[in-house]
Every structure is written in structure tokens, then in C-alpha cells.
């Protein structure tokens, strides 16, 4: 029954595909002079205040949304905007039945997080962590779609998650996320959690 529920959650909303990529995904900087930087601005405008910058050789920049020719990314505890003109999308991010290298999810009320490790997954709460030694990753078959279904199993029980490309906020910061997670945790009881995911380390 729960497997069927996970499948329905994964397939519920069609991914909004483009010919090139589906957000969120990772980009590398291109066409920025070696002695220059790519500015991160407070809003999607060349006149907006600069809140940070990226070196000309920066890679693995997670863009979670776009507005015209501007892309939203997280920097510290807030989000900012960079010009998409200087970004090249990567084709090695969303591979079939797999997760990006730095994929992780977390939520609040209550606090929780999980991330893949080796062939399994580690679930964390303030009470401690649980290691699941087997992880299965499912995708929709849509080219470069970020939508994923996860099933992790171990001695402690089973964890299932549906990850959907949708606007998400952690409720604790001004960061924007491009992935929303719903988690069903089965151990001594069955519990439901929700939160956000990211595919790049925090900057």
C-alpha cells in the first residue's frame, strides 16, 4: 500500500520540462574574465544591491528559480540573484535512478534531515541518527527531471520519500529551495514529515 502511495506522489504532477534543463539544477560560470567576479544581487536587476560574488571559475551553482535572465541561488541564510548570461548548465546532474552527489533534505517542526551515504541513507533528528543500509532511487523517466522517489531500508525499519521540483522554504531563513520533500518514516510507528532539499553544498 505504501509503495503504491509513493508511486502516486511521485507521478502526481507532471514535470515542467524545457528543451535544455529542469530546475533546480547545477550551473558553472562561463565567460567571466579571470580578474573579475559574478555578482550576486539582492533582486533580479542590474541596479539591485550586491550581496555577494562568485569567482570566475566557480562550479556547481544551484539555480532554484528564474526571473527573466536572472537565476535565484542561495548564499548564506538568504537567496540572491545572478545573471544567467554567465552560467552554463551541467548535463551530469540528474541521471536515471540516481541522486546528485551533494543531495540532502531537511525540515523543521520537528527538526530532521537525511542524506545518502555509501549505498544507503542517514536519517537525523535531535535524538540521534539512524542508518539505513539499502537505498533505492526511482525517477519518472522524464529527461533531466529532478522528481525522485526514495526507499531506504535497514534494521530500524523503512523510510520512503517523494521529492518534487517545487518552491520550498525551510521556515527558518530567507533561502529559497527548488525541491520539496514528503517523507514517510516507518519504525515503531508510521510518521509523516515535510521539508526542502538541495543539491549543492551551502555557500
Short mmCIF file of C-alpha atoms in Angstrom, two decimals:
data_model
loop_
_atom_site.label_atom_id
_atom_site.label_comp_id
_atom_site.label_asym_id
_atom_site.label_seq_id
_atom_site.Cartn_x
_atom_site.Cartn_y
_atom_site.Cartn_z
CA UNK A 1 0.00 0.00 0.00
CA UNK A 2 2.75 2.46 0.93
CA UNK A 3 4.70 1.62 -2.24
CA UNK A 4 1.57 2.49 -4.23
CA UNK A 5 1.22 5.77 -2.30
CA UNK A 6 4.84 6.68 -3.04
CA UNK A 7 4.33 5.97 -6.75
CA UNK A 8 1.20 8.16 -6.87
CA UNK A 9 3.00 11.01 -5.07
CA UNK A 10 5.91 10.79 -7.49
CA UNK A 11 3.69 10.86 -10.58
CA UNK A 12 1.02 13.27 -9.33
CA UNK A 13 2.21 16.42 -11.12
CA UNK A 14 3.98 16.34 -14.50
CA UNK A 15 7.42 17.95 -14.53
CA UNK A 16 7.64 21.25 -16.39
CA UNK A 17 10.31 20.38 -18.94
CA UNK A 18 12.27 22.59 -21.26
CA UNK A 19 14.50 21.53 -24.14
CA UNK A 20 17.58 22.17 -22.05
CA UNK A 21 17.03 21.62 -18.33
CA UNK A 22 14.54 21.50 -15.49
CA UNK A 23 15.17 23.47 -12.31
CA UNK A 24 16.68 23.07 -9.86
CA UNK A 25 19.94 22.04 -11.45
CA UNK A 26 23.61 22.97 -11.33
CA UNK A 27 25.49 25.51 -13.43
CA UNK A 28 29.12 26.51 -13.93
CA UNK A 29 30.31 30.06 -14.54
CA UNK A 30 31.45 30.86 -18.06
CA UNK A 31 32.61 33.99 -19.91
CA UNK A 32 33.65 35.89 -16.78
CA UNK A 33 37.14 37.39 -17.03
CA UNK A 34 39.83 35.81 -14.86
CA UNK A 35 40.26 39.04 -12.90
CA UNK A 36 36.53 39.62 -12.41
CA UNK A 37 33.66 38.11 -10.38
CA UNK A 38 29.99 37.32 -10.95
CA UNK A 39 27.93 39.48 -8.61
CA UNK A 40 25.06 38.09 -6.55
CA UNK A 41 22.34 40.73 -6.26
CA UNK A 42 19.52 41.26 -3.81
CA UNK A 43 16.86 41.17 -6.53
CA UNK A 44 16.77 40.29 -10.27
CA UNK A 45 18.08 43.62 -11.53
CA UNK A 46 21.45 45.02 -12.52
CA UNK A 47 20.65 48.01 -10.29
CA UNK A 48 20.00 45.89 -7.17
CA UNK A 49 22.40 45.87 -4.23
CA UNK A 50 25.28 43.38 -4.39
CA UNK A 51 25.12 40.85 -1.53
CA UNK A 52 27.96 38.55 -2.61
CA UNK A 53 30.03 37.37 -5.53
CA UNK A 54 31.29 34.20 -7.20
CA UNK A 55 34.81 33.67 -8.58
CA UNK A 56 35.15 33.26 -12.37
CA UNK A 57 35.91 29.54 -12.02
CA UNK A 58 33.01 28.68 -9.68
CA UNK A 59 31.21 25.41 -10.40
CA UNK A 60 28.19 23.54 -9.06
CA UNK A 61 25.97 26.61 -8.57
CA UNK A 62 22.42 25.54 -7.78
CA UNK A 63 19.80 27.66 -9.51
CA UNK A 64 16.37 27.11 -7.99
CA UNK A 65 14.22 29.57 -9.99
CA UNK A 66 14.48 32.14 -12.77
CA UNK A 67 13.04 35.57 -13.46
CA UNK A 68 13.80 36.73 -16.97
CA UNK A 69 17.55 36.39 -17.44
CA UNK A 70 18.22 36.09 -13.71
CA UNK A 71 18.64 32.95 -11.63
CA UNK A 72 17.93 32.55 -7.91
CA UNK A 73 20.56 30.88 -5.75
CA UNK A 74 21.24 30.59 -2.03
CA UNK A 75 24.08 32.40 -0.32
CA UNK A 76 24.39 32.12 3.44
CA UNK A 77 20.98 32.32 5.07
CA UNK A 78 19.31 34.15 2.21
CA UNK A 79 18.80 33.93 -1.53
CA UNK A 80 20.18 36.19 -4.23
CA UNK A 81 20.17 36.57 -7.99
CA UNK A 82 22.85 36.09 -10.64
CA UNK A 83 22.83 36.79 -14.37
CA UNK A 84 22.09 33.60 -16.33
CA UNK A 85 24.13 35.05 -19.19
CA UNK A 86 27.26 33.90 -17.41
CA UNK A 87 26.07 30.43 -16.43
CA UNK A 88 26.28 27.16 -18.36
CA UNK A 89 24.03 24.32 -17.23
CA UNK A 90 25.55 20.94 -16.47
CA UNK A 91 24.35 17.75 -18.12
CA UNK A 92 25.64 15.40 -15.39
CA UNK A 93 23.25 16.37 -12.56
CA UNK A 94 20.03 14.35 -12.86
CA UNK A 95 20.90 10.86 -14.04
CA UNK A 96 18.45 7.96 -14.20
CA UNK A 97 17.74 6.24 -10.86
CA UNK A 98 20.39 8.32 -9.08
CA UNK A 99 20.85 11.42 -6.92
CA UNK A 100 23.31 14.30 -7.34
CA UNK A 101 26.46 13.98 -5.23
CA UNK A 102 25.54 16.64 -2.64
CA UNK A 103 21.82 15.90 -2.41
CA UNK A 104 20.30 16.37 1.06
CA UNK A 105 16.92 17.17 2.60
CA UNK A 106 15.83 18.71 5.89
CA UNK A 107 12.82 20.07 7.71
CA UNK A 108 11.65 21.81 10.88
CA UNK A 109 8.91 21.30 13.45
CA UNK A 110 10.29 18.77 14.21
CA UNK A 111 13.89 19.14 13.04
CA UNK A 112 15.10 16.37 10.75
CA UNK A 113 17.47 15.75 7.86
CA UNK A 114 18.67 12.96 5.65
CA UNK A 115 21.38 12.42 3.10
CA UNK A 116 22.60 9.47 1.06
CA UNK A 117 25.73 7.77 2.31
CA UNK A 118 27.55 4.92 0.53
CA UNK A 119 24.79 2.53 -0.63
CA UNK A 120 22.31 3.73 1.97
CA UNK A 121 20.92 6.78 3.73
CA UNK A 122 21.37 8.50 7.11
CA UNK A 123 18.33 9.97 8.89
CA UNK A 124 18.95 12.52 11.65
CA UNK A 125 16.84 14.13 14.38
CA UNK A 126 17.96 15.84 17.62
CA UNK A 127 17.54 12.45 19.31
CA UNK A 128 20.22 10.87 17.14
CA UNK A 129 20.76 9.30 13.73
CA UNK A 130 19.54 6.15 12.05
CA UNK A 131 21.47 4.44 9.29
CA UNK A 132 19.60 2.64 6.51
CA UNK A 133 21.98 0.39 4.60
CA UNK A 134 19.90 -0.02 1.42
CA UNK A 135 18.63 2.82 -0.76
CA UNK A 136 16.58 2.57 -3.95
CA UNK A 137 16.18 5.69 -6.10
CA UNK A 138 13.32 5.95 -8.60
CA UNK A 139 12.82 8.53 -11.35
CA UNK A 140 9.91 9.37 -13.63
CA UNK A 141 11.69 8.70 -16.91
CA UNK A 142 11.36 12.36 -17.92
CA UNK A 143 14.69 13.57 -19.31
CA UNK A 144 16.64 15.55 -16.65
CA UNK A 145 13.64 15.74 -14.34
CA UNK A 146 14.54 16.22 -10.65
CA UNK A 147 11.49 14.30 -9.39
CA UNK A 148 12.57 11.29 -7.35
CA UNK A 149 11.15 8.56 -5.17
CA UNK A 150 13.39 7.14 -2.45
CA UNK A 151 13.04 3.92 -0.48
CA UNK A 152 15.60 3.28 2.27
CA UNK A 153 15.56 0.11 4.34
CA UNK A 154 17.51 -1.18 7.30
CA UNK A 155 17.22 -2.90 10.66
CA UNK A 156 15.36 0.11 12.10
CA UNK A 157 12.58 -0.03 9.50
CA UNK A 158 11.86 1.77 6.27
CA UNK A 159 11.93 5.36 5.01
CA UNK A 160 10.13 6.48 1.86
CA UNK A 161 10.30 9.95 0.32
CA UNK A 162 8.77 11.74 -2.63
CA UNK A 163 10.93 14.63 -3.91
CA UNK A 164 9.24 17.12 -6.23
CA UNK A 165 10.57 20.19 -8.04
CA UNK A 166 8.53 22.93 -6.35
CA UNK A 167 9.21 26.18 -4.49
CA UNK A 168 10.04 25.42 -0.85
CA UNK A 169 11.04 27.40 2.23
CA UNK A 170 12.60 25.98 5.40
CA UNK A 171 10.69 28.37 7.68
CA UNK A 172 13.95 29.35 9.42
CA UNK A 173 15.77 31.51 6.87
CA UNK A 174 15.27 33.60 3.73
CA UNK A 175 16.67 30.87 1.50
CA UNK A 176 14.69 29.54 -1.46
CA UNK A 177 14.73 25.88 -2.36
CA UNK A 178 13.65 24.24 -5.60
CA UNK A 179 12.83 20.80 -4.20
CA UNK A 180 10.05 19.80 -1.81
CA UNK A 181 10.18 16.51 0.12
CA UNK A 182 7.47 14.44 1.76
CA UNK A 183 8.81 11.63 3.96
CA UNK A 184 7.06 8.59 5.41
CA UNK A 185 9.09 7.01 8.21
CA UNK A 186 8.21 3.52 9.42
CA UNK A 187 9.81 2.31 12.64
CA UNK A 188 7.85 1.60 15.82
CA UNK A 189 5.12 3.79 14.32
CA UNK A 190 4.43 5.49 10.98
CA UNK A 191 5.22 9.20 10.81
CA UNK A 192 4.93 11.90 8.15
CA UNK A 193 7.48 14.70 7.63
CA UNK A 194 7.83 17.51 5.10
CA UNK A 195 10.74 19.76 4.16
CA UNK A 196 13.07 21.02 1.45
CA UNK A 197 16.04 19.57 -0.44
CA UNK A 198 19.16 20.97 -2.07
CA UNK A 199 21.72 19.58 -4.50
CA UNK A 200 24.72 21.78 -3.76
CA UNK A 201 26.70 22.48 -0.57
CA UNK A 202 25.78 25.67 1.29
CA UNK A 203 27.79 28.69 0.12
#
